[in-house]
mmCIF file of C-alpha atoms and ligand atoms in Angstrom:
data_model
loop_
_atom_site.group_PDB
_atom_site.id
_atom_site.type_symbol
_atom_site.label_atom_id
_atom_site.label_comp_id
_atom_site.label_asym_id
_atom_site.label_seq_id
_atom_site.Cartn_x
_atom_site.Cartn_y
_atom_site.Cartn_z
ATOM 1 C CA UNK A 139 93.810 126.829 114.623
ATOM 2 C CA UNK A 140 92.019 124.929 111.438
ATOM 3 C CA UNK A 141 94.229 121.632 110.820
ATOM 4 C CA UNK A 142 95.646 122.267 107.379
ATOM 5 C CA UNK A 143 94.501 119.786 104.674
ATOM 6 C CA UNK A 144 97.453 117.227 103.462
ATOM 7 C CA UNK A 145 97.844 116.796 99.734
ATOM 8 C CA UNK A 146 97.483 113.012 99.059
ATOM 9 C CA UNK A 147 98.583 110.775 96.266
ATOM 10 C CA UNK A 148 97.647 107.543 95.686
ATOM 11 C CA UNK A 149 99.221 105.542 92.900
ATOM 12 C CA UNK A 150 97.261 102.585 91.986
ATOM 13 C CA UNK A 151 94.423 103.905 93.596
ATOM 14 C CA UNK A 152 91.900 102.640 91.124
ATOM 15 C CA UNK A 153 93.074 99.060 92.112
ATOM 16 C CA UNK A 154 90.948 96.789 95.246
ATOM 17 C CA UNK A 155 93.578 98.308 97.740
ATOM 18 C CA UNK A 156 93.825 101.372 96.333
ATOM 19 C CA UNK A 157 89.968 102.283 95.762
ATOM 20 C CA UNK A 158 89.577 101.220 99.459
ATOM 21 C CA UNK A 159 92.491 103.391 100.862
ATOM 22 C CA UNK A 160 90.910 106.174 98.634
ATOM 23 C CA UNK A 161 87.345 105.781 100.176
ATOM 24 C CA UNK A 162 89.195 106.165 104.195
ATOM 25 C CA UNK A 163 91.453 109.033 103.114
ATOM 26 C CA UNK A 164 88.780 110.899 101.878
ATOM 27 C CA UNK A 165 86.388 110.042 105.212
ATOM 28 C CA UNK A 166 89.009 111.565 107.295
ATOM 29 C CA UNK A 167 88.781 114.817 104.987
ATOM 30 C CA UNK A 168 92.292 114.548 102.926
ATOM 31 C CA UNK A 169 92.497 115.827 99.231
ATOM 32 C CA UNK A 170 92.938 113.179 97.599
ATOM 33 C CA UNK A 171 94.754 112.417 93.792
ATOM 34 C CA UNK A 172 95.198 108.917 92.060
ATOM 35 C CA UNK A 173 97.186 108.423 89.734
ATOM 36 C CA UNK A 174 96.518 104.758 87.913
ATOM 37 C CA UNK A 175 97.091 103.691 84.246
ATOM 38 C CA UNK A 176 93.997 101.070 84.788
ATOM 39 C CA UNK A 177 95.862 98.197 84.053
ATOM 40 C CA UNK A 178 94.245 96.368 86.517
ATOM 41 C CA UNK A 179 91.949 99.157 87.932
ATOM 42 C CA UNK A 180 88.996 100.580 86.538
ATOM 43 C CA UNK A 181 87.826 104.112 86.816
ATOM 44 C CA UNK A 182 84.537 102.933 88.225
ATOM 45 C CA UNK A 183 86.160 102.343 91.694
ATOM 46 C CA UNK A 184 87.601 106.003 91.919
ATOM 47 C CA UNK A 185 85.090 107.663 94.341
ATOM 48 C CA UNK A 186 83.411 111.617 93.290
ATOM 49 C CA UNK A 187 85.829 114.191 94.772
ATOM 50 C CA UNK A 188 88.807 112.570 93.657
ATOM 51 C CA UNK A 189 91.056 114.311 91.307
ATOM 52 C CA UNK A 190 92.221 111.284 88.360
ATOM 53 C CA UNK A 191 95.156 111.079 86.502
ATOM 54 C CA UNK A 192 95.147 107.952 84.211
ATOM 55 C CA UNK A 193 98.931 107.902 83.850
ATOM 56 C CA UNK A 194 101.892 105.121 84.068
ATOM 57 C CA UNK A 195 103.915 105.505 87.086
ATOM 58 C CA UNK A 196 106.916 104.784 84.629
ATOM 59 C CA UNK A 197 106.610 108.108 83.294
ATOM 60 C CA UNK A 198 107.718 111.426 85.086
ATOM 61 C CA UNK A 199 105.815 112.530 87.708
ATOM 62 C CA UNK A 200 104.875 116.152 88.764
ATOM 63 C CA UNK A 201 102.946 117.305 91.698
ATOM 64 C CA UNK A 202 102.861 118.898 95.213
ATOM 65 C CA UNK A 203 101.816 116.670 97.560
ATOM 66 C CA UNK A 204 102.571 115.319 101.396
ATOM 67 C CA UNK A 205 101.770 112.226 101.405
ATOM 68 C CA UNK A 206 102.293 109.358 98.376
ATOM 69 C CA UNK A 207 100.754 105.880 98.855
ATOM 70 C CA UNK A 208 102.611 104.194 95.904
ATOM 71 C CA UNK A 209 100.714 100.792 95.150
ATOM 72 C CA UNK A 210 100.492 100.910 91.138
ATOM 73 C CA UNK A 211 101.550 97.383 90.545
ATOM 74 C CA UNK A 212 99.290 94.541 89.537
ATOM 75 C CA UNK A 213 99.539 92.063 92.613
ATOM 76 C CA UNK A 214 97.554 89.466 91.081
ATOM 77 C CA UNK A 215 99.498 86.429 89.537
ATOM 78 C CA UNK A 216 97.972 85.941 86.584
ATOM 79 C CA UNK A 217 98.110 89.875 85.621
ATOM 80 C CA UNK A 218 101.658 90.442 86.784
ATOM 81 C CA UNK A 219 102.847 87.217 84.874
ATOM 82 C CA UNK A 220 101.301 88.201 81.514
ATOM 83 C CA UNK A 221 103.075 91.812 81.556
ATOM 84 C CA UNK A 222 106.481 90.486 83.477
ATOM 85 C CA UNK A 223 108.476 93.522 81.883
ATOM 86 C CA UNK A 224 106.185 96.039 82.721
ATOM 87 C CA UNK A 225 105.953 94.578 86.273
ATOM 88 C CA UNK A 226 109.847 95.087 86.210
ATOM 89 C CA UNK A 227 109.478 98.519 85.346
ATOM 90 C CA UNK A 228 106.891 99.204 87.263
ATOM 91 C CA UNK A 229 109.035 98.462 90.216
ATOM 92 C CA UNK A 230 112.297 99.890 89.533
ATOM 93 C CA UNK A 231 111.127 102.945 87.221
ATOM 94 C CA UNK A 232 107.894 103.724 88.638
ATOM 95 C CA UNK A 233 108.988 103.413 92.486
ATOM 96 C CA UNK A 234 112.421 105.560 91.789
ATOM 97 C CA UNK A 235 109.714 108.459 89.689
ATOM 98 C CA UNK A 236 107.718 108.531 92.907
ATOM 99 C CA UNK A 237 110.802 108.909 95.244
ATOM 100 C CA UNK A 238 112.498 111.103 92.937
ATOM 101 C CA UNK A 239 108.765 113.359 93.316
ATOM 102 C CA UNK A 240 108.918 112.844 96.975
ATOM 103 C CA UNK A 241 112.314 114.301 97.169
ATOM 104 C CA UNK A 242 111.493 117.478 95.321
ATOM 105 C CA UNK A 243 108.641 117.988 97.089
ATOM 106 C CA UNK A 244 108.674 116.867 100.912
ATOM 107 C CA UNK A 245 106.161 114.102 100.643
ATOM 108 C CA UNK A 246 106.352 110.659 102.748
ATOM 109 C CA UNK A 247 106.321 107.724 100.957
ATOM 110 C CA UNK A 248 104.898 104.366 101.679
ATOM 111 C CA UNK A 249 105.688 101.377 99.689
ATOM 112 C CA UNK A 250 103.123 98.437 99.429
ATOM 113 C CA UNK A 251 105.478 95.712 99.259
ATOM 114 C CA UNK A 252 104.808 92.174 100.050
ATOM 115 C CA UNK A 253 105.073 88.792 101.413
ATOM 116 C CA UNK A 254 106.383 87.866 98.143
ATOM 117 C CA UNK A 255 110.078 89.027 99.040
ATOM 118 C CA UNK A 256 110.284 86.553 101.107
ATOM 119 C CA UNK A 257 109.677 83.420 98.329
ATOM 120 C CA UNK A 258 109.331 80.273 99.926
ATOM 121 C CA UNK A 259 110.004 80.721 103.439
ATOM 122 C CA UNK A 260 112.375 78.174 105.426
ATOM 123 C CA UNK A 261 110.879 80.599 108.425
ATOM 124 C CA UNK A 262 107.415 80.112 109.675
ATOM 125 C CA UNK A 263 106.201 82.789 110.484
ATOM 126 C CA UNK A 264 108.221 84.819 108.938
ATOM 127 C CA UNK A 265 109.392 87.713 110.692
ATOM 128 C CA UNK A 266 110.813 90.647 108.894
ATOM 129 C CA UNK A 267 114.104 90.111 109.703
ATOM 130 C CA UNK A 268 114.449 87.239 107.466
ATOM 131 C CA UNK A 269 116.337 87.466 104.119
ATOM 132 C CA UNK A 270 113.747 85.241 102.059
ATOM 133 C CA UNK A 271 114.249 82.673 99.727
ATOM 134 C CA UNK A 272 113.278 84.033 96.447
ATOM 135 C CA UNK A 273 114.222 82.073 93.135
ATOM 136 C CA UNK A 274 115.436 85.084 91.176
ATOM 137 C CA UNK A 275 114.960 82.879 87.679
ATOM 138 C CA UNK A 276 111.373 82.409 87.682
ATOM 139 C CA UNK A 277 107.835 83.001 86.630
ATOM 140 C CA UNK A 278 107.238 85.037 89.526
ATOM 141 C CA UNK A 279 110.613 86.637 90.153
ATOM 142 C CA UNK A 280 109.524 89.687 87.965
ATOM 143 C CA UNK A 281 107.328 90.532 90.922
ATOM 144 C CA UNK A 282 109.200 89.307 93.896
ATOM 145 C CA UNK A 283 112.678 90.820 92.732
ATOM 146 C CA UNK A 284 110.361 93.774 91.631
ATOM 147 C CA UNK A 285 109.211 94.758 95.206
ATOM 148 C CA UNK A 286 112.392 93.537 96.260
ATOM 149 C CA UNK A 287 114.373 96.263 94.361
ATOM 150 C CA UNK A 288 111.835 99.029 95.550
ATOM 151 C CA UNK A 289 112.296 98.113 98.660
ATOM 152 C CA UNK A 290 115.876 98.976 98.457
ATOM 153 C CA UNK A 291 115.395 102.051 96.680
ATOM 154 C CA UNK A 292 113.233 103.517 99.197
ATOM 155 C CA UNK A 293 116.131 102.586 102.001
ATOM 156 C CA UNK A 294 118.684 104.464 99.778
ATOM 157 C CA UNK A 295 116.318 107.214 99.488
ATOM 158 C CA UNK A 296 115.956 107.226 102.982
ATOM 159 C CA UNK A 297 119.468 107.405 103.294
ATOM 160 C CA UNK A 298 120.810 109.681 101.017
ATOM 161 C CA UNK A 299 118.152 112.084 100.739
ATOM 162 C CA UNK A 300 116.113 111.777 104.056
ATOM 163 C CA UNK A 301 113.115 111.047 102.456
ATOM 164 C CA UNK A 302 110.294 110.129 104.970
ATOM 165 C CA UNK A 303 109.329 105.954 103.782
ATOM 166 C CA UNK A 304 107.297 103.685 105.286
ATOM 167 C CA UNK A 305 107.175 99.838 103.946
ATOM 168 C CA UNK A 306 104.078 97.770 104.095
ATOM 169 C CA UNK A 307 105.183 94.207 103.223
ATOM 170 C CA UNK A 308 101.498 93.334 102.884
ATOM 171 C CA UNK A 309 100.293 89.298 103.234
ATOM 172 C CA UNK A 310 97.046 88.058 101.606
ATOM 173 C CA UNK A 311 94.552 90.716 101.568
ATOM 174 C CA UNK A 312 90.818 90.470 100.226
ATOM 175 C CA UNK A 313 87.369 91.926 100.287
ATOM 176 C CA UNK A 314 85.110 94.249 98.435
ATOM 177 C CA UNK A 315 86.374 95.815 95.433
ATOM 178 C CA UNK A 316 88.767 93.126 94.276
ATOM 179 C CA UNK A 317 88.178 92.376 90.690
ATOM 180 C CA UNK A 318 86.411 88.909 89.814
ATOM 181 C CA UNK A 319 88.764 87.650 87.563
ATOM 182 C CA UNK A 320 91.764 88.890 89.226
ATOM 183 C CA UNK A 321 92.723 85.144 89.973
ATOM 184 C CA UNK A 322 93.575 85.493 93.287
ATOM 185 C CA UNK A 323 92.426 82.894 95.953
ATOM 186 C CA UNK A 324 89.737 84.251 97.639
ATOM 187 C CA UNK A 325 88.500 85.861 94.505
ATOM 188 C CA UNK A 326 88.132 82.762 92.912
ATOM 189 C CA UNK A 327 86.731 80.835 95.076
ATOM 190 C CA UNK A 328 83.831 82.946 95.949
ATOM 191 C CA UNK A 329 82.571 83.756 92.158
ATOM 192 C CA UNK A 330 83.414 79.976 91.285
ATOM 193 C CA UNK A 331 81.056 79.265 94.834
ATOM 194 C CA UNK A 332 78.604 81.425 93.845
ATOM 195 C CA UNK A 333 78.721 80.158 90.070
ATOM 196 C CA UNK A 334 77.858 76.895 91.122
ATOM 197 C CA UNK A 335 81.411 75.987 88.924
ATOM 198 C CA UNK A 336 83.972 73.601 90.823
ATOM 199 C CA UNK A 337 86.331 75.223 93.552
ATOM 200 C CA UNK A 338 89.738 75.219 91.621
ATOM 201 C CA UNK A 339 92.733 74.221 94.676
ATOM 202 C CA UNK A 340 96.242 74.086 93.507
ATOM 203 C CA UNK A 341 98.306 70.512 94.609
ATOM 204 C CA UNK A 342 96.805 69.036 97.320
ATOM 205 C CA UNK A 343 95.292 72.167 98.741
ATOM 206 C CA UNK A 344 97.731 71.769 102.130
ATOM 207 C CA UNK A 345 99.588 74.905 101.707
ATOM 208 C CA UNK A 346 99.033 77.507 103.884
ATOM 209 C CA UNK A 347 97.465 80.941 103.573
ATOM 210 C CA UNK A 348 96.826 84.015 105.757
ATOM 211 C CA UNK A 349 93.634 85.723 105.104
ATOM 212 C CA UNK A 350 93.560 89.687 106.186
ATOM 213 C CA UNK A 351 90.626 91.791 105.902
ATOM 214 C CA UNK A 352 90.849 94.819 103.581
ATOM 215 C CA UNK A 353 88.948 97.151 106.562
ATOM 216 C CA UNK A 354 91.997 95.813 108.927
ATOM 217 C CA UNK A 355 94.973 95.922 106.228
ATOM 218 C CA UNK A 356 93.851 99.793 105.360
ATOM 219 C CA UNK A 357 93.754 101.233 108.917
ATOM 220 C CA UNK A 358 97.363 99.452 108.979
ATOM 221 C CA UNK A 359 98.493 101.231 105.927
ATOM 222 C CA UNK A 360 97.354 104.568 107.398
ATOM 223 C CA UNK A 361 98.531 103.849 110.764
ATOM 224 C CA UNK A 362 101.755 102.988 109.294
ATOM 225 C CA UNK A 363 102.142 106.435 107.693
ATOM 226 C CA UNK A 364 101.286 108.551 110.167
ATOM 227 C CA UNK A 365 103.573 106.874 113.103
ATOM 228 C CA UNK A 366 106.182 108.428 115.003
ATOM 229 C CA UNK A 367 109.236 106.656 116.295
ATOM 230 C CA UNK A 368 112.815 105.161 115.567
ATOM 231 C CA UNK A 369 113.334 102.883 112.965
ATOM 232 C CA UNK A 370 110.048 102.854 111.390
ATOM 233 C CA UNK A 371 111.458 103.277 107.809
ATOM 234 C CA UNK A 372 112.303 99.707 108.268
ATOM 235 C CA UNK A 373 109.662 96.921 106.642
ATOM 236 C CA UNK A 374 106.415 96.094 108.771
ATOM 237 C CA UNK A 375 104.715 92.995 108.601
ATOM 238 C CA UNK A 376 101.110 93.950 107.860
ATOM 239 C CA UNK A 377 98.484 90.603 107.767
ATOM 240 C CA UNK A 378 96.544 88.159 109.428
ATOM 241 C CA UNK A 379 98.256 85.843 111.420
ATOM 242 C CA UNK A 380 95.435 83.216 111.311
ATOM 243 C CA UNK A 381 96.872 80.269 109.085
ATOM 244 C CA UNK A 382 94.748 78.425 107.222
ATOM 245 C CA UNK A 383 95.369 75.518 104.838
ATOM 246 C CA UNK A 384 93.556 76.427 101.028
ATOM 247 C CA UNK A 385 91.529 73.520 101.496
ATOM 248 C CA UNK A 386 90.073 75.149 104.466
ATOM 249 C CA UNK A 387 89.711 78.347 102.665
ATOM 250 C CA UNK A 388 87.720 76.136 99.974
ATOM 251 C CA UNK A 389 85.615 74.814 102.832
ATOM 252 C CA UNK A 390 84.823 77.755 104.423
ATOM 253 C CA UNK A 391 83.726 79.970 100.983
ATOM 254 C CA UNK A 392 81.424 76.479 100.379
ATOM 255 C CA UNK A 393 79.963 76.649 103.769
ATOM 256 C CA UNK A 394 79.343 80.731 103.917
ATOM 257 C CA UNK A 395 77.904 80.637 100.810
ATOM 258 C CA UNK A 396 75.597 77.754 100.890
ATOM 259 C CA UNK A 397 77.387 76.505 97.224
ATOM 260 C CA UNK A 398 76.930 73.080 96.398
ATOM 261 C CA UNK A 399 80.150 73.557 94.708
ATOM 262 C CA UNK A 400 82.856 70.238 94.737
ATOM 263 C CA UNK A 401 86.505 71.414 94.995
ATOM 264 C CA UNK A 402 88.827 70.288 91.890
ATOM 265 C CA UNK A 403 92.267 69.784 92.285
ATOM 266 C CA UNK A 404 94.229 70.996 89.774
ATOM 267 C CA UNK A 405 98.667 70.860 89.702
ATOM 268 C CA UNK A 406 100.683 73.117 91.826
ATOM 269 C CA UNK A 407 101.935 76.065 89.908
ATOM 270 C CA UNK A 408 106.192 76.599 89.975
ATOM 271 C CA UNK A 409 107.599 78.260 92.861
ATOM 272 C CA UNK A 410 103.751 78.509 94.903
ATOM 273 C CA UNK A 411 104.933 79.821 98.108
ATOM 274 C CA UNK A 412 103.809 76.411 100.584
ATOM 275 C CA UNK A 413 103.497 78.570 103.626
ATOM 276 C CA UNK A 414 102.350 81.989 104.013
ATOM 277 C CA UNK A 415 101.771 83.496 107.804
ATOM 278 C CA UNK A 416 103.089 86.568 109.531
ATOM 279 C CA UNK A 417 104.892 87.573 112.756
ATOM 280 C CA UNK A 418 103.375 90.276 114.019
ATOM 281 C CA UNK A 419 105.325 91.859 116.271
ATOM 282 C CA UNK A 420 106.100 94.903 115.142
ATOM 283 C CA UNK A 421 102.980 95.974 113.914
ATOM 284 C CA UNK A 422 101.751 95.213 117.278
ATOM 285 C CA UNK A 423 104.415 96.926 118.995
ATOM 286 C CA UNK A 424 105.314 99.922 116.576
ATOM 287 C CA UNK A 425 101.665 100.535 115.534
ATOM 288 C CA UNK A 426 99.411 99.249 118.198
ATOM 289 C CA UNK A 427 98.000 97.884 115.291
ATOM 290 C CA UNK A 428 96.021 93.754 114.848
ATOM 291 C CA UNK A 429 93.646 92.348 112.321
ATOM 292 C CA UNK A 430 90.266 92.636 113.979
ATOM 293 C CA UNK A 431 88.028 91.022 112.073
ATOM 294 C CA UNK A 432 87.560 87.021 112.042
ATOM 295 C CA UNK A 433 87.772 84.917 108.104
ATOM 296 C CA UNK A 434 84.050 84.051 108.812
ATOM 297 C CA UNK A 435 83.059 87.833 109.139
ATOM 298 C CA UNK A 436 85.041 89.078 106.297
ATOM 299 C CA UNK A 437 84.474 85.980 104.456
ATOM 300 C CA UNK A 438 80.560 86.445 104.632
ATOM 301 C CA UNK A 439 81.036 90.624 103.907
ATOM 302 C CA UNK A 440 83.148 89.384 100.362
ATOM 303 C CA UNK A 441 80.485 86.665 99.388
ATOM 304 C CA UNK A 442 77.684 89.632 100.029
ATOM 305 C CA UNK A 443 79.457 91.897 97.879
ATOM 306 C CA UNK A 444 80.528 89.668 95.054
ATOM 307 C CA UNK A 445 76.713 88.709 94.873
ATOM 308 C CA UNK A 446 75.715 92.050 94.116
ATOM 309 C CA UNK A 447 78.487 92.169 91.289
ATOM 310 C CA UNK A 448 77.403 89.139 89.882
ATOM 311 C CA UNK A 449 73.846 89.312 89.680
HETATM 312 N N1 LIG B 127 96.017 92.546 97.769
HETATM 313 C C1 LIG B 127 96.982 91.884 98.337
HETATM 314 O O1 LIG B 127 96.746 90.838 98.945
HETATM 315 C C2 LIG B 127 98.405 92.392 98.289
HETATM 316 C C3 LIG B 127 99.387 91.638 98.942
HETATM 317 C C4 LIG B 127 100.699 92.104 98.913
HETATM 318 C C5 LIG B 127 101.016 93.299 98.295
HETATM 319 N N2 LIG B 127 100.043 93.999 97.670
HETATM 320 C C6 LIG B 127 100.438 95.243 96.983
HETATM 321 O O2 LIG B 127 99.476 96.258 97.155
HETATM 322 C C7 LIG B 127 99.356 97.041 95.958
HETATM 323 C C8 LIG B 127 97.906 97.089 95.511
HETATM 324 O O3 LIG B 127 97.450 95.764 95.278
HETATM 325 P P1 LIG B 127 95.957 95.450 94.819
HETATM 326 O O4 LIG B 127 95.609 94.151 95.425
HETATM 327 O O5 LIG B 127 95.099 96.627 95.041
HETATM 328 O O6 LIG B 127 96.214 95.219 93.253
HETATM 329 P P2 LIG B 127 95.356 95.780 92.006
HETATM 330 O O7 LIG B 127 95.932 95.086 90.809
HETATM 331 O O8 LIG B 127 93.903 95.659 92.278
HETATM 332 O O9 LIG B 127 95.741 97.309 91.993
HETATM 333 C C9 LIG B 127 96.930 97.805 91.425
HETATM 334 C C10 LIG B 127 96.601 99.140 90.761
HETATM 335 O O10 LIG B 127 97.813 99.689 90.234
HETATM 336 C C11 LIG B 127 97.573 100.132 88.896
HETATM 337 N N3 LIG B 127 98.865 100.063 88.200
HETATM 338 C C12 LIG B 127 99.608 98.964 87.947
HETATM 339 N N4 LIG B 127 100.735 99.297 87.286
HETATM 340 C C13 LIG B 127 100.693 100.645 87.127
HETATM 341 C C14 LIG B 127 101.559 101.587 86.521
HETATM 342 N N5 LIG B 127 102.699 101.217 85.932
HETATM 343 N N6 LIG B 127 101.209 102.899 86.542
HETATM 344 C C15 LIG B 127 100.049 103.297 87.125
HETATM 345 N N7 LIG B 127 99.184 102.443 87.705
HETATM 346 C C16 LIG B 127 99.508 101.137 87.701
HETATM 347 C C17 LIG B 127 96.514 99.186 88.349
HETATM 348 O O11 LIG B 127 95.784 99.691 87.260
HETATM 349 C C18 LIG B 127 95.631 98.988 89.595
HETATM 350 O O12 LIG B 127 94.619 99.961 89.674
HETATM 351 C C19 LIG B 127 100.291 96.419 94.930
HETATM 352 O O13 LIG B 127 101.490 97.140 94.910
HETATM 353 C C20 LIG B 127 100.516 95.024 95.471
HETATM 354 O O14 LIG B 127 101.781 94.517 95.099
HETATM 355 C C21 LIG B 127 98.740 93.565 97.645
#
């Protein structure tokens, strides 16, 4: 009997997540759409074979599909801060259209949310059964109440209509593909490393960060989706437990890349989460599922790749 092929959608799927997700869907022989507005994407990263449709999320969606990866939103700081309505929107408008679409049509849905909804921890590491503690009034709330709200949409979808969801709440993710100015840590610190410019380290560089490897985080995601089992519409934890302070981070992108880069410290932006490391657990124990490669592997595979960018 021939497997028959499942329709894919993948919002945001010109984005560094999304463009990598794209590339192992369409190894493993799926039919793959994206559907991006390139706000933070380009169309560069969308691979041949993909059927594109540069659209907002925000507006109505049509389609026939089984399976929807929604990740259109821009995850990086600095982009979701200078568009804080449409991050809003993109949230609560875009993520109801694409439940609304999976409802009509069948599809599963999984939700890339984050580590975000859970603010600055009082919980380390934080576990998904912990509430958060999220400052609702502040630069970054447009994102963190943003993924926040989908997050209860797809439950009441799940609820009321028995729509299939999955929830990713993804921690620091990085490797090939991400953008070079996104502003994100990693980012930054290997183009500024391999610009010769200083390292730039918020505060005193002592909070902590949890670095997962795009190869691991995407074999999560699709994992994720395709499991079996009770209570998997609830959040999953998906991220490196491996806690490192950002100095360290700093250190290590110097080292790797043979920079002779200083590090400049620069003040602590408001609400800057101060710790940042997952539990586990259920990935482990739903999934089967662990980060497999080390920070110096996919440290050195990020500096590689950014080199050919830059040069
Ligand atoms: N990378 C991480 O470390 C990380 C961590 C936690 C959560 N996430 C989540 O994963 C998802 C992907 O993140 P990423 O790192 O690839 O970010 P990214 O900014 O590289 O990709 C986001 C993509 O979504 C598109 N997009 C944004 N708003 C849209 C809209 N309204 N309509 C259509 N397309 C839209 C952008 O153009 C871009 O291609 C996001 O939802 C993000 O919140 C990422």
């Amino acid at each position: 009997m021939p497997v028959p092929m499942l329709r894919t959608l993948v919002t945001g799927g010109a984005g560094f997540l999304g463009s990598n997700l794209t590339l192992k869907l369409l190894s493993e022989g799926r039919q793959v759409t994206v559907l991006d507005d390139l706000c933070t994407g380009f169309a560069s990263n969308i691979p041949e074979g993909v059927r594109f449709i540069q659209a907002d999320v925000c507006e109505p969606l049509v389609g026939e599909y089984d399976e929807i990866y929604h990740l259109a939103c821009a995850a990086s700081p600095d982009k979701y801060q200078a568009e804080p309505l449409q991050t809003l929107r993109t949230n609560f408008i875009g993520t109801s259209n694409v439940l609304e679409l999976a409802r009509r049509c069948g599809a599963s849905v999984l939700f890339t949310s984050t580590s975000e909804v859970y603010g600055d921890p009082r919980v380390c590491p934080q576990v998904e059964s912990y509430w958060g503690n999220v400052n609702s009034f502040g630069p970054r709330s447009c994102y963190d109440e943003g993924k926040r709200v989908s997050e209860s949409l797809c439950y009441t979808y799940s609820e009321r209509y028995q729509v299939r969801i999955r929830i990713a709440r993804i921690f620091n993710t990085y490797g090939p593909r991400m953008a070079p100015d996104d502003g994100r840590v990693v980012s930054n610190f290997v183009v500024q490393a391999l610009q010769g410019k200083s390292l730039t380290v918020y505060g005193d560089g002592s909070q902590t960060r949890s670095l997962c490897y795009v190869d691991d985080l995407i074999r999560g995601l699709v994992c994720l989706m395709h499991a079996q089992g009770a209570n998997l519409e609830a959040p999953v934890n998906l991220g490196n437990p491996h806690e490192m302070s950002v100095k360290e981070i700093a250190e290590k992108v110097l080292e790797l890349s043979a920079s002779r880069s200083q590090i400049a410290y620069r003040p602590l932006p408001q609400d800057d989460p101060t710790r940042r490391c997952p539990d586990i657990q259920r990935a482990r124990g739903w999934l089967g599922w662990e980060p497999e490669v080390s920070v110096e592997k996919g440290l050195a595979a990020t500096i590689d790749y950014f080199r050919g960018q830059l040069t």
